[in-house]
Amino acid sequence: DAALNSLRTATDATVLAMVLGVLSSVALTRLRRTAELMDVALMLPLGVSAVTVGFGYLVTLDALPGDLRTSPLLGRERP
C-alpha cells in the first residue's frame, strides 16, 4: 500500500510539474514585455523556504478582515 501510494503521489507531482512548466514556458516566450516580471514570480518559490511562505500566509491572513486564522476550515481535520 505504501509503495503504491508513493508511486501515485510521485506520478501526480510529475504530471502537475510538467503541465505547469510547459504552460509557464509558453507564457514566458509569448509575452515578451512581461517576461522578466513573470520569470521572477515563477522562480520565487524556489528561493523562498516553506517556513517563510507559511509565515507570510499567517501575516496576510491576520491583516484581512475577519481573522481567517481561526476559521474552522483551516487546520482542522473533519471527522
mmCIF file of C-alpha atoms in Angstrom:
data_model
loop_
_atom_site.group_PDB
_atom_site.id
_atom_site.type_symbol
_atom_site.label_atom_id
_atom_site.label_comp_id
_atom_site.label_asym_id
_atom_site.label_seq_id
_atom_site.Cartn_x
_atom_site.Cartn_y
_atom_site.Cartn_z
ATOM 1 C CA ASP A 1 0.000 0.000 0.000
ATOM 2 C CA ALA A 2 2.732 2.451 0.961
ATOM 3 C CA ALA A 3 4.691 1.849 -2.244
ATOM 4 C CA LEU A 4 1.614 2.329 -4.425
ATOM 5 C CA ASN A 5 0.659 5.477 -2.531
ATOM 6 C CA SER A 6 4.172 6.867 -3.031
ATOM 7 C CA LEU A 7 4.090 5.973 -6.709
ATOM 8 C CA ARG A 8 0.723 7.690 -7.180
ATOM 9 C CA THR A 9 1.946 10.791 -5.370
ATOM 10 C CA ALA A 10 5.146 10.921 -7.430
ATOM 11 C CA THR A 11 3.204 10.468 -10.666
ATOM 12 C CA ASP A 12 0.727 13.206 -9.770
ATOM 13 C CA ALA A 13 3.537 15.584 -8.802
ATOM 14 C CA THR A 14 5.396 14.859 -12.035
ATOM 15 C CA VAL A 15 2.352 15.443 -14.217
ATOM 16 C CA LEU A 16 1.475 18.648 -12.353
ATOM 17 C CA ALA A 17 5.055 19.948 -12.610
ATOM 18 C CA MET A 18 5.229 19.185 -16.319
ATOM 19 C CA VAL A 19 1.897 20.857 -17.084
ATOM 20 C CA LEU A 20 2.774 23.963 -15.076
ATOM 21 C CA GLY A 21 6.284 24.050 -16.529
ATOM 22 C CA VAL A 22 5.103 23.843 -20.118
ATOM 23 C CA LEU A 23 2.394 26.457 -19.555
ATOM 24 C CA SER A 24 4.911 28.762 -17.849
ATOM 25 C CA SER A 25 7.477 28.394 -20.606
ATOM 26 C CA VAL A 26 4.876 29.066 -23.296
ATOM 27 C CA ALA A 27 3.664 32.147 -21.428
ATOM 28 C CA LEU A 28 7.219 33.429 -20.968
ATOM 29 C CA THR A 29 8.070 33.045 -24.634
ATOM 30 C CA ARG A 30 4.810 34.586 -25.893
ATOM 31 C CA LEU A 31 4.616 37.573 -23.544
ATOM 32 C CA ARG A 32 7.955 39.235 -24.088
ATOM 33 C CA ARG A 33 7.013 42.519 -22.406
ATOM 34 C CA THR A 34 6.237 40.996 -19.035
ATOM 35 C CA ALA A 35 8.571 38.011 -19.339
ATOM 36 C CA GLU A 36 11.110 39.277 -16.804
ATOM 37 C CA LEU A 37 8.485 40.012 -14.163
ATOM 38 C CA MET A 38 6.739 36.685 -14.763
ATOM 39 C CA ASP A 39 10.073 34.868 -14.611
ATOM 40 C CA VAL A 40 10.802 36.345 -11.187
ATOM 41 C CA ALA A 41 7.309 35.495 -9.952
ATOM 42 C CA LEU A 42 7.550 31.909 -11.204
ATOM 43 C CA MET A 43 11.032 31.356 -9.728
ATOM 44 C CA LEU A 44 10.294 32.938 -6.342
ATOM 45 C CA PRO A 45 9.076 29.711 -4.673
ATOM 46 C CA LEU A 46 12.414 28.066 -5.471
ATOM 47 C CA GLY A 47 14.318 30.643 -3.437
ATOM 48 C CA VAL A 48 11.927 31.066 -0.523
ATOM 49 C CA SER A 49 11.623 28.428 2.163
ATOM 50 C CA ALA A 50 8.272 26.916 3.050
ATOM 51 C CA VAL A 51 8.559 28.335 6.562
ATOM 52 C CA THR A 52 8.861 31.861 5.182
ATOM 53 C CA VAL A 53 5.880 31.335 2.893
ATOM 54 C CA GLY A 54 3.826 29.944 5.793
ATOM 55 C CA PHE A 55 4.729 32.918 7.978
ATOM 56 C CA GLY A 56 3.714 35.238 5.147
ATOM 57 C CA TYR A 57 0.346 33.490 4.960
ATOM 58 C CA LEU A 58 -0.155 33.965 8.712
ATOM 59 C CA VAL A 59 0.665 37.662 8.499
ATOM 60 C CA THR A 60 -1.564 38.119 5.457
ATOM 61 C CA LEU A 61 -4.491 36.208 6.952
ATOM 62 C CA ASP A 62 -4.229 38.353 10.092
ATOM 63 C CA ALA A 63 -4.398 41.561 8.047
ATOM 64 C CA LEU A 64 -7.561 40.570 6.203
ATOM 65 C CA PRO A 65 -10.965 41.401 7.677
ATOM 66 C CA GLY A 66 -12.478 38.636 9.770
ATOM 67 C CA ASP A 67 -9.324 36.911 11.106
ATOM 68 C CA LEU A 68 -9.187 33.859 8.838
ATOM 69 C CA ARG A 69 -6.596 32.131 11.048
ATOM 70 C CA THR A 70 -9.352 30.979 13.373
ATOM 71 C CA SER A 71 -11.587 29.694 10.588
ATOM 72 C CA PRO A 72 -12.783 26.123 11.154
ATOM 73 C CA LEU A 73 -11.897 25.364 7.517
ATOM 74 C CA LEU A 74 -8.176 25.862 8.182
ATOM 75 C CA GLY A 75 -6.055 23.417 10.104
ATOM 76 C CA ARG A 76 -8.716 21.122 11.480
ATOM 77 C CA GLU A 77 -9.435 17.633 10.329
ATOM 78 C CA ARG A 78 -13.006 16.756 9.631
ATOM 79 C CA PRO A 79 -14.461 13.616 11.186
#
